[in-house]
Amino acid sequence: DGALAQQREFLADAAHELRTPIARLRARVEVALLDAASAQDTSVLHAIDQELRDVSQQVDELLQLARADAAGEDAPMRAESLFLDDVIADELPRWQPEAHRRGMTLDYSALEESPIFGDASLLPRLVSILVDNAIRYGNDGGTVRVRVRPGDGVVLLDVEDDGIGIPAHERVRIFDRFYRGDAARLKRPDGSGLGLAIAAWIVRQHQGTIVVTTGAYGGTLMQVRVPLS
């Protein structure tokens, strides 16, 4: 147990320390973009910036998992009364540029008032992970649909795309750390396989469940259920 605790502490410290140099590199790339002399220079710098974004996200995911391990499954949340529909409405506009870049429609018109008792720092992360996955593995020109509604004692959050889908034999492992299915690796080799593990942990912290199925449009449907407040 002591060795495992040390390993977790090292992982958290390493991830935390990596965030600063990555942020500095991104700042230098942004400055260089302002002074870029040619379209080729601009293209190269944009590619470097995207790589740094990906690395930054993976470092953040490692840090989140290290903190989750340190806290444990039974760690108390910083919970408060809030509305999941408001959390979604606040989080999703920042994903519009990426959806637009892919020619995709991000539809979150079906947000019903859904009171829950939850952590205001973890829930936006959950929404972000699920929407990011849907955009990554959805079809260019397709639609990502985000819906939330109160049900029988629960709040149901659906994030659905019309992309490559997840085969039934892969669904049992989809929330394992570092696991990525064959089709996902082929479509997006840059993924870390950590996002859905974090999403599942956040859902468990809220005494909820998350399942993956085939959606009505042939892609992936992620459905989260958490207790209604």
PDB file of C-alpha atoms in Angstrom:
ATOM      1  CA  ASP A   1       0.000   0.000   0.000  1.00  0.00           C
ATOM      2  CA  GLY A   2       2.861   2.370   0.819  1.00  0.00           C
ATOM      3  CA  ALA A   3       4.536   1.765  -2.552  1.00  0.00           C
ATOM      4  CA  LEU A   4       1.235   2.276  -4.355  1.00  0.00           C
ATOM      5  CA  ALA A   5       0.622   5.525  -2.470  1.00  0.00           C
ATOM      6  CA  GLN A   6       4.107   6.728  -3.417  1.00  0.00           C
ATOM      7  CA  GLN A   7       3.456   5.854  -7.043  1.00  0.00           C
ATOM      8  CA  ARG A   8       0.197   7.818  -7.026  1.00  0.00           C
ATOM      9  CA  GLU A   9       1.892  10.786  -5.368  1.00  0.00           C
ATOM     10  CA  PHE A  10       4.668  10.719  -7.972  1.00  0.00           C
ATOM     11  CA  LEU A  11       2.128  10.591 -10.798  1.00  0.00           C
ATOM     12  CA  ALA A  12       0.244  13.567  -9.389  1.00  0.00           C
ATOM     13  CA  ASP A  13       3.444  15.568  -8.833  1.00  0.00           C
ATOM     14  CA  ALA A  14       4.782  14.765 -12.306  1.00  0.00           C
ATOM     15  CA  ALA A  15       1.521  15.721 -13.998  1.00  0.00           C
ATOM     16  CA  HIS A  16       1.345  18.946 -12.021  1.00  0.00           C
ATOM     17  CA  GLU A  17       4.932  19.882 -12.906  1.00  0.00           C
ATOM     18  CA  LEU A  18       4.395  19.186 -16.611  1.00  0.00           C
ATOM     19  CA  ARG A  19       1.515  21.651 -16.834  1.00  0.00           C
ATOM     20  CA  THR A  20       3.763  24.724 -16.465  1.00  0.00           C
ATOM     21  CA  PRO A  21       6.257  24.020 -19.285  1.00  0.00           C
ATOM     22  CA  ILE A  22       3.420  23.009 -21.597  1.00  0.00           C
ATOM     23  CA  ALA A  23       1.620  26.285 -20.867  1.00  0.00           C
ATOM     24  CA  ARG A  24       4.838  28.203 -21.562  1.00  0.00           C
ATOM     25  CA  LEU A  25       5.349  26.407 -24.868  1.00  0.00           C
ATOM     26  CA  ARG A  26       1.803  27.176 -25.945  1.00  0.00           C
ATOM     27  CA  ALA A  27       2.290  30.834 -25.059  1.00  0.00           C
ATOM     28  CA  ARG A  28       5.459  30.950 -27.196  1.00  0.00           C
ATOM     29  CA  VAL A  29       3.638  29.320 -30.114  1.00  0.00           C
ATOM     30  CA  GLU A  30       0.851  31.901 -29.843  1.00  0.00           C
ATOM     31  CA  VAL A  31       3.403  34.730 -29.954  1.00  0.00           C
ATOM     32  CA  ALA A  32       5.148  33.112 -32.924  1.00  0.00           C
ATOM     33  CA  LEU A  33       1.827  32.849 -34.764  1.00  0.00           C
ATOM     34  CA  LEU A  34       1.436  36.625 -34.541  1.00  0.00           C
ATOM     35  CA  ASP A  35       4.819  37.056 -36.256  1.00  0.00           C
ATOM     36  CA  ALA A  36       4.524  34.187 -38.757  1.00  0.00           C
ATOM     37  CA  ALA A  37       5.933  35.288 -42.108  1.00  0.00           C
ATOM     38  CA  SER A  38       4.262  32.728 -44.363  1.00  0.00           C
ATOM     39  CA  ALA A  39       1.319  30.397 -44.658  1.00  0.00           C
ATOM     40  CA  GLN A  40       3.698  27.455 -44.204  1.00  0.00           C
ATOM     41  CA  ASP A  41       5.021  28.912 -40.947  1.00  0.00           C
ATOM     42  CA  THR A  42       1.448  29.413 -39.750  1.00  0.00           C
ATOM     43  CA  SER A  43       0.479  25.854 -40.674  1.00  0.00           C
ATOM     44  CA  VAL A  44       3.437  24.365 -38.803  1.00  0.00           C
ATOM     45  CA  LEU A  45       2.777  26.473 -35.721  1.00  0.00           C
ATOM     46  CA  HIS A  46      -0.918  25.520 -35.691  1.00  0.00           C
ATOM     47  CA  ALA A  47       0.089  21.850 -35.858  1.00  0.00           C
ATOM     48  CA  ILE A  48       2.484  22.310 -32.933  1.00  0.00           C
ATOM     49  CA  ASP A  49      -0.211  24.124 -30.970  1.00  0.00           C
ATOM     50  CA  GLN A  50      -2.665  21.250 -31.543  1.00  0.00           C
ATOM     51  CA  GLU A  51      -0.071  18.722 -30.373  1.00  0.00           C
ATOM     52  CA  LEU A  52       0.498  20.772 -27.228  1.00  0.00           C
ATOM     53  CA  ARG A  53      -3.253  20.942 -26.634  1.00  0.00           C
ATOM     54  CA  ASP A  54      -3.460  17.157 -26.837  1.00  0.00           C
ATOM     55  CA  VAL A  55      -0.522  16.674 -24.466  1.00  0.00           C
ATOM     56  CA  SER A  56      -1.984  19.241 -22.061  1.00  0.00           C
ATOM     57  CA  GLN A  57      -5.295  17.381 -22.011  1.00  0.00           C
ATOM     58  CA  GLN A  58      -3.565  14.059 -21.338  1.00  0.00           C
ATOM     59  CA  VAL A  59      -1.576  15.583 -18.471  1.00  0.00           C
ATOM     60  CA  ASP A  60      -4.781  16.994 -16.993  1.00  0.00           C
ATOM     61  CA  GLU A  61      -6.384  13.549 -17.285  1.00  0.00           C
ATOM     62  CA  LEU A  62      -3.466  11.897 -15.493  1.00  0.00           C
ATOM     63  CA  LEU A  63      -3.666  14.494 -12.736  1.00  0.00           C
ATOM     64  CA  GLN A  64      -7.412  13.944 -12.384  1.00  0.00           C
ATOM     65  CA  LEU A  65      -6.944  10.172 -12.117  1.00  0.00           C
ATOM     66  CA  ALA A  66      -4.158  10.547  -9.562  1.00  0.00           C
ATOM     67  CA  ARG A  67      -6.405  12.751  -7.467  1.00  0.00           C
ATOM     68  CA  ALA A  68      -9.263  10.281  -7.862  1.00  0.00           C
ATOM     69  CA  ASP A  69      -7.052   7.412  -6.682  1.00  0.00           C
ATOM     70  CA  ALA A  70      -5.841   9.432  -3.722  1.00  0.00           C
ATOM     71  CA  ALA A  71      -9.385  10.402  -2.756  1.00  0.00           C
ATOM     72  CA  GLY A  72     -10.809   6.903  -3.200  1.00  0.00           C
ATOM     73  CA  GLU A  73     -14.301   5.868  -4.205  1.00  0.00           C
ATOM     74  CA  ASP A  74     -15.810   6.929  -0.882  1.00  0.00           C
ATOM     75  CA  ALA A  75     -14.291  10.418  -0.771  1.00  0.00           C
ATOM     76  CA  PRO A  76     -16.860  13.103   0.035  1.00  0.00           C
ATOM     77  CA  MET A  77     -17.791  15.452  -2.804  1.00  0.00           C
ATOM     78  CA  ARG A  78     -18.013  19.212  -2.594  1.00  0.00           C
ATOM     79  CA  ALA A  79     -21.693  18.789  -3.352  1.00  0.00           C
ATOM     80  CA  GLU A  80     -24.340  21.458  -3.646  1.00  0.00           C
ATOM     81  CA  SER A  81     -27.803  21.882  -5.105  1.00  0.00           C
ATOM     82  CA  LEU A  82     -27.596  22.776  -8.775  1.00  0.00           C
ATOM     83  CA  PHE A  83     -29.265  22.181 -12.125  1.00  0.00           C
ATOM     84  CA  LEU A  84     -27.550  19.825 -14.553  1.00  0.00           C
ATOM     85  CA  ASP A  85     -29.186  21.585 -17.501  1.00  0.00           C
ATOM     86  CA  ASP A  86     -27.473  24.828 -16.444  1.00  0.00           C
ATOM     87  CA  VAL A  87     -24.104  23.064 -16.155  1.00  0.00           C
ATOM     88  CA  ILE A  88     -24.512  21.740 -19.705  1.00  0.00           C
ATOM     89  CA  ALA A  89     -25.680  25.079 -21.116  1.00  0.00           C
ATOM     90  CA  ASP A  90     -22.610  26.769 -19.611  1.00  0.00           C
ATOM     91  CA  GLU A  91     -20.118  24.135 -20.772  1.00  0.00           C
ATOM     92  CA  LEU A  92     -21.149  23.369 -24.341  1.00  0.00           C
ATOM     93  CA  PRO A  93     -20.599  26.730 -26.083  1.00  0.00           C
ATOM     94  CA  ARG A  94     -16.853  26.255 -25.757  1.00  0.00           C
ATOM     95  CA  TRP A  95     -17.133  23.141 -27.921  1.00  0.00           C
ATOM     96  CA  GLN A  96     -18.912  24.969 -30.748  1.00  0.00           C
ATOM     97  CA  PRO A  97     -15.672  26.027 -32.528  1.00  0.00           C
ATOM     98  CA  GLU A  98     -14.423  22.426 -32.719  1.00  0.00           C
ATOM     99  CA  ALA A  99     -17.822  21.208 -33.908  1.00  0.00           C
ATOM    100  CA  HIS A 100     -17.869  23.985 -36.520  1.00  0.00           C
ATOM    101  CA  ARG A 101     -14.365  23.009 -37.674  1.00  0.00           C
ATOM    102  CA  ARG A 102     -15.638  19.473 -38.314  1.00  0.00           C
ATOM    103  CA  GLY A 103     -18.796  20.744 -40.024  1.00  0.00           C
ATOM    104  CA  MET A 104     -20.837  19.230 -37.199  1.00  0.00           C
ATOM    105  CA  THR A 105     -23.992  20.434 -35.477  1.00  0.00           C
ATOM    106  CA  LEU A 106     -23.890  20.501 -31.672  1.00  0.00           C
ATOM    107  CA  ASP A 107     -27.539  20.226 -30.673  1.00  0.00           C
ATOM    108  CA  TYR A 108     -28.341  20.871 -27.025  1.00  0.00           C
ATOM    109  CA  SER A 109     -31.838  22.245 -27.457  1.00  0.00           C
ATOM    110  CA  ALA A 110     -33.433  19.419 -25.404  1.00  0.00           C
ATOM    111  CA  LEU A 111     -32.328  20.510 -21.926  1.00  0.00           C
ATOM    112  CA  GLU A 112     -35.102  20.152 -19.365  1.00  0.00           C
ATOM    113  CA  GLU A 113     -34.827  21.567 -15.858  1.00  0.00           C
ATOM    114  CA  SER A 114     -33.006  18.867 -13.885  1.00  0.00           C
ATOM    115  CA  PRO A 115     -32.123  19.560 -10.234  1.00  0.00           C
ATOM    116  CA  ILE A 116     -29.407  17.387  -8.711  1.00  0.00           C
ATOM    117  CA  PHE A 117     -27.043  17.397  -5.741  1.00  0.00           C
ATOM    118  CA  GLY A 118     -23.583  17.423  -7.261  1.00  0.00           C
ATOM    119  CA  ASP A 119     -20.049  18.734  -7.469  1.00  0.00           C
ATOM    120  CA  ALA A 120     -19.876  21.945  -9.512  1.00  0.00           C
ATOM    121  CA  SER A 121     -16.239  21.291 -10.468  1.00  0.00           C
ATOM    122  CA  LEU A 122     -16.613  17.638 -11.526  1.00  0.00           C
ATOM    123  CA  LEU A 123     -19.856  17.809 -13.509  1.00  0.00           C
ATOM    124  CA  PRO A 124     -18.557  20.207 -16.196  1.00  0.00           C
ATOM    125  CA  ARG A 125     -15.603  17.836 -16.619  1.00  0.00           C
ATOM    126  CA  LEU A 126     -18.015  14.932 -17.127  1.00  0.00           C
ATOM    127  CA  VAL A 127     -19.983  16.838 -19.755  1.00  0.00           C
ATOM    128  CA  SER A 128     -16.773  17.936 -21.471  1.00  0.00           C
ATOM    129  CA  ILE A 129     -15.392  14.382 -21.699  1.00  0.00           C
ATOM    130  CA  LEU A 130     -18.583  12.956 -23.192  1.00  0.00           C
ATOM    131  CA  VAL A 131     -18.995  15.767 -25.729  1.00  0.00           C
ATOM    132  CA  ASP A 132     -15.323  15.660 -26.676  1.00  0.00           C
ATOM    133  CA  ASN A 133     -15.623  11.923 -27.367  1.00  0.00           C
ATOM    134  CA  ALA A 134     -18.776  12.424 -29.424  1.00  0.00           C
ATOM    135  CA  ILE A 135     -17.102  15.093 -31.569  1.00  0.00           C
ATOM    136  CA  ARG A 136     -13.891  13.055 -31.951  1.00  0.00           C
ATOM    137  CA  TYR A 137     -15.640   9.904 -33.110  1.00  0.00           C
ATOM    138  CA  GLY A 138     -18.685  11.396 -34.803  1.00  0.00           C
ATOM    139  CA  ASN A 139     -18.869  11.862 -38.550  1.00  0.00           C
ATOM    140  CA  ASP A 140     -17.748  15.080 -40.207  1.00  0.00           C
ATOM    141  CA  GLY A 141     -20.903  16.983 -41.070  1.00  0.00           C
ATOM    142  CA  GLY A 142     -22.902  14.951 -38.542  1.00  0.00           C
ATOM    143  CA  THR A 143     -24.722  15.893 -35.355  1.00  0.00           C
ATOM    144  CA  VAL A 144     -23.929  15.515 -31.666  1.00  0.00           C
ATOM    145  CA  ARG A 145     -27.071  15.567 -29.559  1.00  0.00           C
ATOM    146  CA  VAL A 146     -27.006  16.366 -25.840  1.00  0.00           C
ATOM    147  CA  ARG A 147     -30.205  15.860 -23.864  1.00  0.00           C
ATOM    148  CA  VAL A 148     -31.057  16.018 -20.176  1.00  0.00           C
ATOM    149  CA  ARG A 149     -34.356  15.358 -18.478  1.00  0.00           C
ATOM    150  CA  PRO A 150     -35.726  14.303 -15.098  1.00  0.00           C
ATOM    151  CA  GLY A 151     -37.063  10.751 -14.902  1.00  0.00           C
ATOM    152  CA  ASP A 152     -38.371   8.453 -12.187  1.00  0.00           C
ATOM    153  CA  GLY A 153     -36.171   9.587  -9.308  1.00  0.00           C
ATOM    154  CA  VAL A 154     -33.197  10.181 -11.601  1.00  0.00           C
ATOM    155  CA  VAL A 155     -31.809  12.693 -14.040  1.00  0.00           C
ATOM    156  CA  LEU A 156     -30.913  11.234 -17.436  1.00  0.00           C
ATOM    157  CA  LEU A 157     -28.096  12.761 -19.490  1.00  0.00           C
ATOM    158  CA  ASP A 158     -27.710  11.494 -23.062  1.00  0.00           C
ATOM    159  CA  VAL A 159     -24.789  12.340 -25.343  1.00  0.00           C
ATOM    160  CA  GLU A 160     -25.272  10.822 -28.782  1.00  0.00           C
ATOM    161  CA  ASP A 161     -23.343  10.963 -32.040  1.00  0.00           C
ATOM    162  CA  ASP A 162     -23.884   9.416 -35.454  1.00  0.00           C
ATOM    163  CA  GLY A 163     -20.302   8.234 -35.905  1.00  0.00           C
ATOM    164  CA  ILE A 164     -18.339   4.992 -35.830  1.00  0.00           C
ATOM    165  CA  GLY A 165     -20.080   3.474 -32.804  1.00  0.00           C
ATOM    166  CA  ILE A 166     -18.624   1.002 -30.308  1.00  0.00           C
ATOM    167  CA  PRO A 167     -18.963  -2.742 -31.023  1.00  0.00           C
ATOM    168  CA  ALA A 168     -20.771  -4.731 -28.334  1.00  0.00           C
ATOM    169  CA  HIS A 169     -17.688  -6.818 -27.483  1.00  0.00           C
ATOM    170  CA  GLU A 170     -15.696  -3.663 -26.675  1.00  0.00           C
ATOM    171  CA  ARG A 171     -18.279  -2.045 -24.395  1.00  0.00           C
ATOM    172  CA  VAL A 172     -17.323  -4.109 -21.345  1.00  0.00           C
ATOM    173  CA  ARG A 173     -13.875  -2.480 -21.378  1.00  0.00           C
ATOM    174  CA  ILE A 174     -14.659   0.989 -22.661  1.00  0.00           C
ATOM    175  CA  PHE A 175     -14.376   2.563 -19.181  1.00  0.00           C
ATOM    176  CA  ASP A 176     -11.048   0.840 -18.380  1.00  0.00           C
ATOM    177  CA  ARG A 177      -8.006   3.098 -18.158  1.00  0.00           C
ATOM    178  CA  PHE A 178      -5.967   3.353 -21.357  1.00  0.00           C
ATOM    179  CA  TYR A 179      -8.331   1.058 -23.256  1.00  0.00           C
ATOM    180  CA  ARG A 180      -9.161   2.112 -26.803  1.00  0.00           C
ATOM    181  CA  GLY A 181     -11.088   0.086 -29.335  1.00  0.00           C
ATOM    182  CA  ASP A 182      -9.710  -0.780 -32.767  1.00  0.00           C
ATOM    183  CA  ALA A 183     -11.978   1.620 -34.661  1.00  0.00           C
ATOM    184  CA  ALA A 184     -11.217   4.443 -32.217  1.00  0.00           C
ATOM    185  CA  ARG A 185      -7.457   3.970 -32.645  1.00  0.00           C
ATOM    186  CA  LEU A 186      -7.831   3.958 -36.417  1.00  0.00           C
ATOM    187  CA  LYS A 187      -9.952   7.120 -36.523  1.00  0.00           C
ATOM    188  CA  ARG A 188      -8.085   9.101 -33.839  1.00  0.00           C
ATOM    189  CA  PRO A 189      -4.606   7.729 -33.008  1.00  0.00           C
ATOM    190  CA  ASP A 190      -4.001  10.672 -30.638  1.00  0.00           C
ATOM    191  CA  GLY A 191      -6.394   9.619 -27.867  1.00  0.00           C
ATOM    192  CA  SER A 192      -5.187   8.616 -24.402  1.00  0.00           C
ATOM    193  CA  GLY A 193      -7.902   6.186 -23.320  1.00  0.00           C
ATOM    194  CA  LEU A 194      -8.283   8.044 -20.008  1.00  0.00           C
ATOM    195  CA  GLY A 195     -11.309  10.266 -20.532  1.00  0.00           C
ATOM    196  CA  LEU A 196     -14.061   7.686 -20.092  1.00  0.00           C
ATOM    197  CA  ALA A 197     -12.330   6.233 -17.015  1.00  0.00           C
ATOM    198  CA  ILE A 198     -12.518   9.694 -15.457  1.00  0.00           C
ATOM    199  CA  ALA A 199     -16.141  10.086 -16.571  1.00  0.00           C
ATOM    200  CA  ALA A 200     -17.073   6.774 -14.937  1.00  0.00           C
ATOM    201  CA  TRP A 201     -15.362   7.816 -11.689  1.00  0.00           C
ATOM    202  CA  ILE A 202     -17.224  11.140 -11.642  1.00  0.00           C
ATOM    203  CA  VAL A 203     -20.532   9.340 -12.190  1.00  0.00           C
ATOM    204  CA  ARG A 204     -19.775   6.880  -9.366  1.00  0.00           C
ATOM    205  CA  GLN A 205     -18.974   9.831  -7.089  1.00  0.00           C
ATOM    206  CA  HIS A 206     -22.517  11.019  -7.761  1.00  0.00           C
ATOM    207  CA  GLN A 207     -23.993   7.576  -6.967  1.00  0.00           C
ATOM    208  CA  GLY A 208     -24.973   7.204 -10.602  1.00  0.00           C
ATOM    209  CA  THR A 209     -24.455   4.870 -13.537  1.00  0.00           C
ATOM    210  CA  ILE A 210     -23.130   5.306 -17.064  1.00  0.00           C
ATOM    211  CA  VAL A 211     -23.806   2.925 -19.930  1.00  0.00           C
ATOM    212  CA  VAL A 212     -22.920   2.867 -23.617  1.00  0.00           C
ATOM    213  CA  THR A 213     -25.248   1.619 -26.335  1.00  0.00           C
ATOM    214  CA  THR A 214     -25.927   2.107 -30.035  1.00  0.00           C
ATOM    215  CA  GLY A 215     -27.923   5.283 -30.576  1.00  0.00           C
ATOM    216  CA  ALA A 216     -30.909   5.862 -32.797  1.00  0.00           C
ATOM    217  CA  TYR A 217     -28.640   7.303 -35.519  1.00  0.00           C
ATOM    218  CA  GLY A 218     -26.213   4.378 -35.629  1.00  0.00           C
ATOM    219  CA  GLY A 219     -23.448   5.937 -33.558  1.00  0.00           C
ATOM    220  CA  THR A 220     -22.673   5.891 -29.842  1.00  0.00           C
ATOM    221  CA  LEU A 221     -25.121   6.820 -27.102  1.00  0.00           C
ATOM    222  CA  MET A 222     -23.667   7.503 -23.656  1.00  0.00           C
ATOM    223  CA  GLN A 223     -26.370   7.639 -20.996  1.00  0.00           C
ATOM    224  CA  VAL A 224     -25.732   8.849 -17.477  1.00  0.00           C
ATOM    225  CA  ARG A 225     -28.208   8.441 -14.622  1.00  0.00           C
ATOM    226  CA  VAL A 226     -27.750  10.332 -11.348  1.00  0.00           C
ATOM    227  CA  PRO A 227     -30.200  10.793  -8.492  1.00  0.00           C
ATOM    228  CA  LEU A 228     -32.761  13.547  -8.894  1.00  0.00           C
ATOM    229  CA  SER A 229     -32.587  16.191  -6.183  1.00  0.00           C
TER     230      SER A 229
END
